Amino acid sequence: MKTTAVFSAFVSLLSFASAAGASSKKSSASSDSSSTSTTLPATFKPPQVFKNANLVHVISLEKNYVKENINVLVENIDKAPQDEYFVPFTADQMSRLGGVEVKDRKDASAGPFVAEPVEFDQESDIQYLRIRLPKPLAPGAQQTLGISYYLLKAYKPLPASIKQEEQQYLTFSFSAYCSSAYTTTKQKTEVKFPSGNIPDYTKLPGSGDVSEFPQKQGSKLIYGPFDEKPAGAAQPVSVRFEFTKPVTHVSRLERDIEVSHWGGNVAFEERYTLYHRGANLSSLFNRVKWQQAQYYHPTTFALKELKFPLRVGSVDAYYTDVIGNVSTSHFRTNKREALLEIKPRYPVFGGWKFPFTIGWNSDAKNFLRKTATGGFVLNVPFLEGPRQPEGVEYEQVQLRVILPEGAENVRYHTSIPPSSITEAGIEIHKTFLDTLGRTALVIRARNLVDDFRDRDLVVAYDYPLLASLRKPLVVFASAVAVFVVAWIVGNVELKFDSPKK
Amino acid sequence: MSADLLQVLASAGKGKGTRSLLRVIILALIAGAAVSSRLFSVIRFESIIHEFDPWFNFRATKYLVANGFYKFWDWFDDRTWHPLGRVTGGTLYPGLMVTSGVIYHALRALTIPVDIRNICVLLAPGFSGLTAIAAYLLTNEMTPSSSAGLLAALFVGIAPGYISRSVAGSYDNEAIAIFLLVFTFYLWIKALKQGSMLWGALCALFYGYMVASWGGYAFITCLLPLHAFVLICMGRYSTRLYVAYTTWYALGTLASMQIPFVGFLPVKTSEHMPALGIFGFLQLLAFLDYVRSAIPSRQFQTFLWLFAGATFGLGLLGLVIATSAGFIAPWSGRFYSLWDTGYAKIHIPIIASVSEHQPTAWPAFFFDLNMLIWLFPVGVYLCFQELADEHVFIVVYALFGSYFAGVMVRLMLTLTPVVCVAAAIAVSTLLDAYLNAKSPNPEEVQALESSEGKRAVKSGLRSTSKPVVGVYGLWGKGMVVGAMVVYLLVFVLHCTWVTSNAYSSPSVVLASRLPDGSQHIIDDYREAYQWLRQNTREDAKIMSWWDYGYQIGGMADRPTLVDNNTWNNTHIATVGKAMSSREEVSYPIMRQHEVDYVLVVFGGLLGYSGDDINKFLWMVRIAEGIWPDEVSERAFFTPRGEYRVDAEATETMKNSLMYKMSYYNYNNLFPPGQAVDRMRGARLPEVGPTLNTLEEAFTSENWIIRIYKVKDLDNLGRDHASAAAFDRGHKKKKATKKRGPRLLRVE
């Protein structure tokens, strides 16, 4: 339970987020990330001012997205202090890259560093991510950076289509040498797999006392350690591994959070466009085999169920799709949990699609606080997708926080990596009995994964008393107007004047 | 003592203001009851469109809301009747869709953005509330007692005969048409009573709305002239009738001709001729009326006979000539089937194949109307007693409606309003008599009767003398009133029970009970439709029997070959032929129609009766109607005349595409030799059918929907049978070379 003290702390945090009034329709309430990305000349090359003294690259293929961790000891080899470290990516990777977080491995209190894509040549195949060190690194000094990010849509199934009861294998290609803009003295690449079943992987000639790379340790492959490699060195390798779970991909998630002060309610609705990016079926769906497989070997690469652990206190969950309610769901709520388990209408195999909508309500007091200054603070999770053992990736996320009509001075803060947020602004949303329309904070983000579940979004806004009285007054006035008009019309004599007898 | 109590109670409703307030409140409550009794399915399932036709109406409404009225008017739908398409805008009754569209936009304007689906689902209950009010108005025109009106409103509100077509989600034309029907009748009576052009014009306006809404408008088109004709025959011609009828006919016909689907039918088809004939007849009568006032009566007699005879002869001659020359279309098949119930079965199987076009079974009357059915004759009798113009209407309507309701199940709907009105008159007369707490004083009555009796003898007519009839014993009153109250309560119980059990199933979703008593929903239809919608090409053509055409269009959003519009019998027969022929015959048909998927409904696993094997004979019959040489119904019956699906089934049956698609792969679900069709209680042959030209694409959880993909042509140019046999690992049978007769070598 968050106390009011925490809330006021958040409010103070909010002060740096730019503010926008409800009245300005398209004004940006954008966070600082998108506004500061600079444009560099097309011929840009990162200055060779750093050296990677030691680098460990951990690629985790355990989920249906790739999580990469680069732990690197950087050393300033220039004469002046430096504060910009560049990480190269291909343009294709860049479009699928998300959730970049950079930390100092030695000093946890330094907080996340600012990391943003550098805009320079759209045509170029090499794009850079710029990391700003909070304190410029003195010449000769060293610092340990922990760079973590996620790659979406990373796998290709091989074979591309398999039978319903067969096992699914995925391939992933990467470089055995971590791509870097600087010379790397020593490095190692570690690949983690969901299981030890890795039938194919590229073998490299070894060095030192190792005869051949990679070394296999259980469900892990280790390439390296390698000796010094120049900047931009690459050694493409690919791995093929067993993945017994569905490759769930949400191409678009629209999440609406509607706050009602009169109802004392916060309503959530999420619309998913869900795909299975795994292996397709080589022969079409066979119900007999499916029913038998359910009985004998329940592991399948088809998506059968999604579990949404919601916040405690969530009620009235619903699960629909474009043609109505989907009856195959189960909502379990008690004091300790609120678990929504849904099943797609049909098992979702590779290449299939299943869009659906879920929603639920919750008491406003779980999320909303009034501050001492008379404003309101709303603290909701940024993302509340399903929690699956195989993970879920989100390509596009649109989050709308619909505040009451007349809410103004909207500010927000979120712990989602700022580089994932593409756009944020205030819009007007018109719905039941609105005259002006409700203030809606719209945040668009991309390439998120379910690791960012339950990251907070804090929205502060002012809601004057008069604005809250607007709706009842308008309804009352309209009703009175209708009665008056009816009375006037009723008094109009429509008949011809009959001669008095 | 109880009399005092009643008096006190009655005095509360004495004042005129209080009474009308009470009446308004009661009427509002009745309308509320009418609406809420139709919400079973929404509460039990969800806000969902029911059955088949409503899905088309819903789809059309969405199109209207999305594209505006003019686009809707010009809508050519290329996603149905592939490859023909359908000129949808010109072949539908737009009233229903436009009504919901108007409600939708009005609510938007009031900043209440209700989803169009919810408007469509709740339109029928909403209009049933209005029907109750219209019935109140109509009944009030019949009798001075307003309690009759309230009773009629209540009866119409909850009578199952009407509920059957107006539960929430049953978004069909009848949803608004019954209100329009009753209200048009009310306006007609009003116009007739007052001889008012205003009411006549209003009547025409609502008649136009009715024409725009439902094909059943012909009922009004025939009933009003019939009423007028009966009035004339009874010698009740009056200027009131003239004004009301001519206003209605002229304006109403013009209004009806504005609907593209109706167009010039009102002057061309036989169904509309009575109205035109009576219109002409009334002009003649008016002319004669004028002539009579102008010339002496003796000459008038001769003039009349000559004139009438000549006109009648000319008119008849003209009609015969026009019909034979083709200016006036003869009666259409659907109308023939109204005269001869066996007609459709022989000549147009497609009409007969629809269950709602079957003749009504007797129990259906009691099921749909309960006690109203025995109160109905009493009400009609009471109308005979008064027999003003409006009572003649009820009598005519009752006769007409009863006949049609007996011929077609679906027309029970048009009978229900008059049954409710008549029954309400009966009940209220009864209650008025028995609820009167004041007993007449026997002596006074005697004195009165004796004095009146003398006069009555003089006049000679019994009916003119009105003896004071009174009920003397409170006990007797109590008995009758109590019995009536019990009947009314039982009626309410019956209506609720029927609505809840018989008419509130969406049929898209089936409900069953789990062993622990909780509800389990069988949602196979939507499972399969959603699969089609999400995982097939946008323009993949689906072939299915026509029943599912609208649902596929509405839920799966895929083009279909045939649908419930059934405008092209040949096209339906083509599908029927494809379903009932061997694969080798069906495959070219499917290729020619670019069919990608074939959908069949199979109830064998679950015991679901509405499946395609049960409808199969209709497909065969319809196909046979077009291709009698290629499809024969007899070949689907065993020599002993049984329709079987097990090992005993005929070869034609076993080789038909429908049979193969239904049972393909089904026996793998059971231990060898134990496959059972639970619907037909048949044990299936051990070896299931093989499919060469189709492959199974999807089967829903309970096997209700099975979807097959039509295979493409073989890459190696083989025919499918040998290609499939090769895949199964069979060796190609060596074609035994037919050697010619040995020739002796002569050299």
Short mmCIF file of N, CA and C in Angstrom, two decimals, chain A residues 356-474:
data_model
loop_
_atom_site.label_atom_id
_atom_site.label_comp_id
_atom_site.label_asym_id
_atom_site.label_seq_id
_atom_site.Cartn_x
_atom_site.Cartn_y
_atom_site.Cartn_z
N PHE A 356 -8.49 -9.97 -29.22
CA PHE A 356 -9.52 -10.04 -28.18
C PHE A 356 -9.45 -8.81 -27.29
N THR A 357 -10.46 -8.68 -26.46
CA THR A 357 -10.57 -7.55 -25.55
C THR A 357 -10.84 -8.08 -24.15
N ILE A 358 -10.13 -7.54 -23.19
CA ILE A 358 -10.52 -7.86 -21.81
C ILE A 358 -10.70 -6.53 -21.07
N GLY A 359 -11.39 -6.60 -19.99
CA GLY A 359 -11.59 -5.40 -19.20
C GLY A 359 -12.01 -5.75 -17.80
N TRP A 360 -11.86 -4.81 -16.91
CA TRP A 360 -12.28 -5.03 -15.52
C TRP A 360 -12.41 -3.68 -14.84
N ASN A 361 -13.00 -3.71 -13.68
CA ASN A 361 -13.18 -2.49 -12.90
C ASN A 361 -12.44 -2.61 -11.59
N SER A 362 -12.20 -1.47 -11.00
CA SER A 362 -11.57 -1.50 -9.69
C SER A 362 -12.00 -0.25 -8.93
N ASP A 363 -11.98 -0.38 -7.64
CA ASP A 363 -12.35 0.75 -6.80
C ASP A 363 -11.30 1.86 -6.96
N ALA A 364 -11.80 3.09 -7.08
CA ALA A 364 -10.86 4.19 -7.33
C ALA A 364 -9.88 4.36 -6.18
N LYS A 365 -10.28 3.99 -4.98
CA LYS A 365 -9.39 4.28 -3.85
C LYS A 365 -8.14 3.41 -3.87
N ASN A 366 -8.14 2.37 -4.71
CA ASN A 366 -6.91 1.58 -4.84
C ASN A 366 -5.85 2.31 -5.65
N PHE A 367 -6.26 3.28 -6.45
CA PHE A 367 -5.32 3.90 -7.36
C PHE A 367 -5.22 5.41 -7.22
N LEU A 368 -6.23 6.00 -6.64
CA LEU A 368 -6.35 7.46 -6.70
C LEU A 368 -6.18 8.06 -5.31
N ARG A 369 -5.40 9.14 -5.26
CA ARG A 369 -5.23 9.85 -3.99
C ARG A 369 -5.43 11.33 -4.23
N LYS A 370 -5.92 11.96 -3.19
CA LYS A 370 -6.03 13.40 -3.25
C LYS A 370 -4.80 13.97 -2.56
N THR A 371 -4.19 14.98 -3.17
CA THR A 371 -3.00 15.54 -2.53
C THR A 371 -3.40 16.70 -1.63
N ALA A 372 -2.43 17.14 -0.86
CA ALA A 372 -2.71 18.20 0.11
C ALA A 372 -3.08 19.50 -0.59
N THR A 373 -2.56 19.66 -1.81
CA THR A 373 -2.83 20.92 -2.51
C THR A 373 -4.15 20.90 -3.27
N GLY A 374 -4.89 19.80 -3.17
CA GLY A 374 -6.21 19.76 -3.83
C GLY A 374 -6.20 19.07 -5.16
N GLY A 375 -5.04 18.68 -5.65
CA GLY A 375 -4.99 17.93 -6.91
C GLY A 375 -5.20 16.45 -6.67
N PHE A 376 -5.13 15.70 -7.74
CA PHE A 376 -5.29 14.26 -7.62
C PHE A 376 -4.08 13.56 -8.22
N VAL A 377 -3.76 12.40 -7.66
CA VAL A 377 -2.67 11.61 -8.20
C VAL A 377 -3.17 10.21 -8.44
N LEU A 378 -2.97 9.75 -9.66
CA LEU A 378 -3.39 8.41 -10.05
C LEU A 378 -2.15 7.56 -10.26
N ASN A 379 -2.10 6.43 -9.61
CA ASN A 379 -0.95 5.55 -9.74
C ASN A 379 -1.42 4.19 -10.24
N VAL A 380 -1.17 3.92 -11.53
CA VAL A 380 -1.63 2.67 -12.13
C VAL A 380 -0.44 1.97 -12.78
N PRO A 381 -0.54 0.65 -12.96
CA PRO A 381 0.53 -0.03 -13.70
C PRO A 381 0.53 0.43 -15.15
N PHE A 382 1.71 0.56 -15.72
CA PHE A 382 1.77 0.97 -17.12
C PHE A 382 1.28 -0.15 -18.01
N LEU A 383 1.59 -1.37 -17.62
CA LEU A 383 1.27 -2.52 -18.45
C LEU A 383 0.79 -3.62 -17.53
N GLU A 384 -0.31 -4.30 -17.93
CA GLU A 384 -0.77 -5.42 -17.11
C GLU A 384 -1.11 -6.61 -17.98
N GLY A 385 -0.23 -6.96 -18.84
CA GLY A 385 -0.52 -8.05 -19.77
C GLY A 385 -0.52 -9.39 -19.09
N PRO A 386 -0.66 -10.45 -19.87
CA PRO A 386 -0.64 -11.78 -19.30
C PRO A 386 0.74 -12.12 -18.75
N ARG A 387 0.76 -12.98 -17.77
CA ARG A 387 2.04 -13.48 -17.26
C ARG A 387 2.16 -14.93 -17.71
N GLN A 388 3.05 -15.13 -18.68
CA GLN A 388 3.21 -16.45 -19.26
C GLN A 388 4.63 -16.91 -19.02
N PRO A 389 4.83 -18.20 -18.86
CA PRO A 389 6.22 -18.65 -18.69
C PRO A 389 7.08 -18.32 -19.91
N GLU A 390 6.46 -18.27 -21.09
CA GLU A 390 7.25 -18.02 -22.29
C GLU A 390 7.35 -16.53 -22.61
N GLY A 391 6.70 -15.69 -21.81
CA GLY A 391 6.80 -14.26 -22.04
C GLY A 391 5.90 -13.77 -23.15
N VAL A 392 5.66 -12.47 -23.15
CA VAL A 392 4.83 -11.86 -24.19
C VAL A 392 5.55 -10.60 -24.64
N GLU A 393 5.55 -10.36 -25.94
CA GLU A 393 6.17 -9.13 -26.43
C GLU A 393 5.11 -8.23 -27.05
N TYR A 394 5.30 -6.94 -26.93
CA TYR A 394 4.33 -5.97 -27.42
C TYR A 394 5.03 -5.05 -28.40
N GLU A 395 4.53 -5.01 -29.61
CA GLU A 395 5.18 -4.16 -30.61
C GLU A 395 4.73 -2.71 -30.45
N GLN A 396 3.43 -2.52 -30.42
CA GLN A 396 2.90 -1.17 -30.27
C GLN A 396 2.02 -1.15 -29.03
N VAL A 397 2.20 -0.18 -28.20
CA VAL A 397 1.34 -0.05 -27.04
C VAL A 397 0.77 1.36 -27.03
N GLN A 398 -0.53 1.45 -26.93
CA GLN A 398 -1.13 2.77 -26.76
C GLN A 398 -1.88 2.79 -25.45
N LEU A 399 -1.46 3.64 -24.59
CA LEU A 399 -2.07 3.73 -23.27
C LEU A 399 -2.85 5.03 -23.20
N ARG A 400 -4.12 4.91 -22.84
CA ARG A 400 -4.93 6.11 -22.71
C ARG A 400 -5.42 6.19 -21.28
N VAL A 401 -5.12 7.28 -20.63
CA VAL A 401 -5.68 7.50 -19.30
C VAL A 401 -6.77 8.55 -19.46
N ILE A 402 -8.01 8.11 -19.35
CA ILE A 402 -9.12 9.03 -19.56
C ILE A 402 -9.52 9.61 -18.22
N LEU A 403 -9.27 10.88 -18.07
CA LEU A 403 -9.55 11.56 -16.80
C LEU A 403 -10.94 12.17 -16.88
N PRO A 404 -11.49 12.59 -15.77
CA PRO A 404 -12.84 13.18 -15.82
C PRO A 404 -12.86 14.45 -16.67
N GLU A 405 -14.06 14.77 -17.12
CA GLU A 405 -14.25 15.98 -17.91
C GLU A 405 -13.83 17.19 -17.08
N GLY A 406 -12.99 18.01 -17.64
CA GLY A 406 -12.59 19.22 -16.95
C GLY A 406 -11.30 19.08 -16.15
N ALA A 407 -10.69 17.90 -16.20
CA ALA A 407 -9.42 17.75 -15.50
C ALA A 407 -8.35 18.56 -16.24
N GLU A 408 -7.50 19.20 -15.50
CA GLU A 408 -6.51 20.06 -16.16
C GLU A 408 -5.16 19.93 -15.46
N ASN A 409 -4.18 20.57 -16.09
CA ASN A 409 -2.84 20.58 -15.52
C ASN A 409 -2.33 19.15 -15.34
N VAL A 410 -2.36 18.39 -16.41
CA VAL A 410 -2.01 16.97 -16.33
C VAL A 410 -0.51 16.78 -16.45
N ARG A 411 0.06 16.07 -15.50
CA ARG A 411 1.49 15.73 -15.56
C ARG A 411 1.62 14.24 -15.35
N TYR A 412 2.66 13.64 -15.89
CA TYR A 412 2.82 12.21 -15.64
C TYR A 412 4.26 11.85 -15.46
N HIS A 413 4.46 10.69 -14.85
CA HIS A 413 5.80 10.15 -14.71
C HIS A 413 5.68 8.64 -14.81
N THR A 414 6.62 8.02 -15.51
CA THR A 414 6.57 6.57 -15.59
C THR A 414 7.97 6.00 -15.48
N SER A 415 8.04 4.77 -14.98
CA SER A 415 9.34 4.13 -14.83
C SER A 415 9.68 3.25 -16.02
N ILE A 416 8.86 3.31 -17.06
CA ILE A 416 9.19 2.63 -18.31
C ILE A 416 10.39 3.35 -18.92
N PRO A 417 11.36 2.63 -19.53
CA PRO A 417 12.49 3.33 -20.13
C PRO A 417 12.02 4.39 -21.12
N PRO A 418 12.51 5.60 -20.98
CA PRO A 418 11.98 6.71 -21.80
C PRO A 418 12.18 6.47 -23.29
N SER A 419 13.23 5.71 -23.67
CA SER A 419 13.46 5.52 -25.10
C SER A 419 12.37 4.67 -25.73
N SER A 420 11.59 3.96 -24.93
CA SER A 420 10.51 3.14 -25.49
C SER A 420 9.27 3.96 -25.79
N ILE A 421 9.19 5.13 -25.18
CA ILE A 421 8.00 5.95 -25.38
C ILE A 421 8.19 6.79 -26.62
N THR A 422 7.29 6.62 -27.58
CA THR A 422 7.46 7.34 -28.85
C THR A 422 6.72 8.65 -28.86
N GLU A 423 5.61 8.73 -28.15
CA GLU A 423 4.78 9.91 -28.26
C GLU A 423 3.90 9.99 -27.03
N ALA A 424 3.63 11.20 -26.60
CA ALA A 424 2.71 11.36 -25.49
C ALA A 424 2.02 12.69 -25.65
N GLY A 425 0.75 12.74 -25.33
CA GLY A 425 0.04 14.00 -25.48
C GLY A 425 -1.32 13.95 -24.84
N ILE A 426 -1.96 15.09 -24.84
CA ILE A 426 -3.30 15.20 -24.26
C ILE A 426 -4.30 15.20 -25.41
N GLU A 427 -5.31 14.37 -25.32
CA GLU A 427 -6.36 14.38 -26.32
C GLU A 427 -7.70 14.55 -25.63
N ILE A 428 -8.73 14.78 -26.45
CA ILE A 428 -10.07 14.91 -25.90
C ILE A 428 -10.85 13.67 -26.27
N HIS A 429 -11.48 13.08 -25.30
CA HIS A 429 -12.26 11.87 -25.54
C HIS A 429 -13.71 12.16 -25.18
N LYS A 430 -14.60 12.05 -26.17
CA LYS A 430 -16.01 12.37 -25.90
C LYS A 430 -16.80 11.11 -25.72
N THR A 431 -17.52 11.02 -24.63
CA THR A 431 -18.36 9.84 -24.43
C THR A 431 -19.59 10.24 -23.64
N PHE A 432 -20.14 9.35 -22.84
CA PHE A 432 -21.45 9.56 -22.26
C PHE A 432 -21.63 10.92 -21.58
N LEU A 433 -22.61 11.65 -22.07
CA LEU A 433 -23.06 12.91 -21.47
C LEU A 433 -21.94 13.94 -21.33
N ASP A 434 -21.03 13.94 -22.26
CA ASP A 434 -19.96 14.92 -22.22
C ASP A 434 -20.32 16.14 -23.06
N THR A 435 -20.01 17.29 -22.54
CA THR A 435 -20.19 18.50 -23.34
C THR A 435 -18.85 18.97 -23.91
N LEU A 436 -17.85 18.99 -23.05
CA LEU A 436 -16.52 19.42 -23.52
C LEU A 436 -15.68 18.25 -23.98
N GLY A 437 -15.93 17.11 -23.42
CA GLY A 437 -15.07 15.96 -23.66
C GLY A 437 -14.11 15.77 -22.52
N ARG A 438 -13.69 14.53 -22.33
CA ARG A 438 -12.81 14.24 -21.21
C ARG A 438 -11.35 14.41 -21.62
N THR A 439 -10.58 14.76 -20.66
CA THR A 439 -9.15 14.91 -20.90
C THR A 439 -8.53 13.52 -20.92
N ALA A 440 -7.82 13.22 -21.98
CA ALA A 440 -7.21 11.89 -22.06
C ALA A 440 -5.72 12.05 -22.28
N LEU A 441 -4.96 11.43 -21.41
CA LEU A 441 -3.51 11.39 -21.58
C LEU A 441 -3.19 10.17 -22.43
N VAL A 442 -2.60 10.39 -23.59
CA VAL A 442 -2.32 9.28 -24.49
C VAL A 442 -0.82 9.08 -24.58
N ILE A 443 -0.35 7.91 -24.26
CA ILE A 443 1.07 7.60 -24.33
C ILE A 443 1.24 6.44 -25.29
N ARG A 444 2.09 6.64 -26.28
CA ARG A 444 2.37 5.54 -27.21
C ARG A 444 3.78 5.04 -26.96
N ALA A 445 3.90 3.75 -26.88
CA ALA A 445 5.21 3.16 -26.65
C ALA A 445 5.37 2.01 -27.61
N ARG A 446 6.64 1.57 -27.79
CA ARG A 446 6.83 0.44 -28.70
C ARG A 446 7.86 -0.51 -28.13
N ASN A 447 7.82 -1.71 -28.65
CA ASN A 447 8.78 -2.76 -28.31
C ASN A 447 8.93 -2.94 -26.79
N LEU A 448 7.84 -3.26 -26.17
CA LEU A 448 7.90 -3.57 -24.74
C LEU A 448 7.72 -5.06 -24.55
N VAL A 449 8.11 -5.55 -23.44
CA VAL A 449 7.90 -6.96 -23.14
C VAL A 449 7.29 -7.08 -21.75
N ASP A 450 6.88 -8.30 -21.42
CA ASP A 450 6.14 -8.44 -20.17
C ASP A 450 7.02 -8.26 -18.94
N ASP A 451 8.34 -8.09 -19.10
CA ASP A 451 9.16 -7.77 -17.94
C ASP A 451 8.79 -6.40 -17.36
N PHE A 452 8.17 -5.60 -18.22
CA PHE A 452 7.79 -4.26 -17.73
C PHE A 452 6.41 -4.23 -17.14
N ARG A 453 5.84 -5.39 -16.92
CA ARG A 453 4.58 -5.48 -16.19
C ARG A 453 4.74 -4.76 -14.86
N ASP A 454 3.70 -4.08 -14.48
CA ASP A 454 3.66 -3.47 -13.16
C ASP A 454 4.64 -2.33 -12.97
N ARG A 455 5.26 -1.85 -14.05
CA ARG A 455 5.97 -0.58 -13.90
C ARG A 455 4.91 0.51 -13.73
N ASP A 456 5.21 1.46 -12.90
CA ASP A 456 4.17 2.43 -12.54
C ASP A 456 4.00 3.53 -13.57
N LEU A 457 2.79 4.01 -13.60
CA LEU A 457 2.52 5.26 -14.31
C LEU A 457 1.82 6.15 -13.30
N VAL A 458 2.39 7.30 -13.06
CA VAL A 458 1.80 8.21 -12.09
C VAL A 458 1.30 9.44 -12.84
N VAL A 459 0.04 9.72 -12.69
CA VAL A 459 -0.54 10.87 -13.37
C VAL A 459 -1.09 11.81 -12.31
N ALA A 460 -0.68 13.06 -12.38
CA ALA A 460 -1.21 14.05 -11.45
C ALA A 460 -2.04 15.06 -12.23
N TYR A 461 -3.15 15.46 -11.69
CA TYR A 461 -3.99 16.43 -12.38
C TYR A 461 -4.82 17.19 -11.38
N ASP A 462 -5.36 18.30 -11.82
CA ASP A 462 -6.26 19.08 -10.99
C ASP A 462 -7.68 18.88 -11.49
N TYR A 463 -8.59 18.84 -10.57
CA TYR A 463 -9.99 18.63 -10.95
C TYR A 463 -10.85 19.53 -10.09
N PRO A 464 -11.14 20.73 -10.59
CA PRO A 464 -11.89 21.69 -9.78
C PRO A 464 -13.32 21.22 -9.48
N LEU A 465 -13.87 21.69 -8.40
CA LEU A 465 -15.21 21.30 -7.97
C LEU A 465 -16.25 21.62 -9.04
N LEU A 466 -16.09 22.79 -9.68
CA LEU A 466 -17.07 23.22 -10.67
C LEU A 466 -17.12 22.24 -11.83
N ALA A 467 -15.95 21.75 -12.21
CA ALA A 467 -15.90 20.78 -13.32
C ALA A 467 -16.64 19.51 -12.95
N SER A 468 -16.57 19.12 -11.67
CA SER A 468 -17.24 17.89 -11.28
C SER A 468 -18.75 18.10 -11.21
N LEU A 469 -19.18 19.35 -11.04
CA LEU A 469 -20.62 19.61 -10.99
C LEU A 469 -21.21 19.85 -12.37
N ARG A 470 -20.34 19.94 -13.37
CA ARG A 470 -20.81 20.30 -14.71
C ARG A 470 -21.85 19.31 -15.23
N LYS A 471 -21.57 18.02 -15.08
CA LYS A 471 -22.44 17.02 -15.69
C LYS A 471 -23.85 17.04 -15.10
N PRO A 472 -23.99 16.97 -13.76
CA PRO A 472 -25.35 17.04 -13.22
C PRO A 472 -26.06 18.33 -13.61
N LEU A 473 -25.33 19.43 -13.63
CA LEU A 473 -25.98 20.70 -13.99
C LEU A 473 -26.47 20.67 -15.42
N VAL A 474 -25.62 20.16 -16.32
CA VAL A 474 -26.01 20.12 -17.73
C VAL A 474 -27.23 19.24 -17.92
#
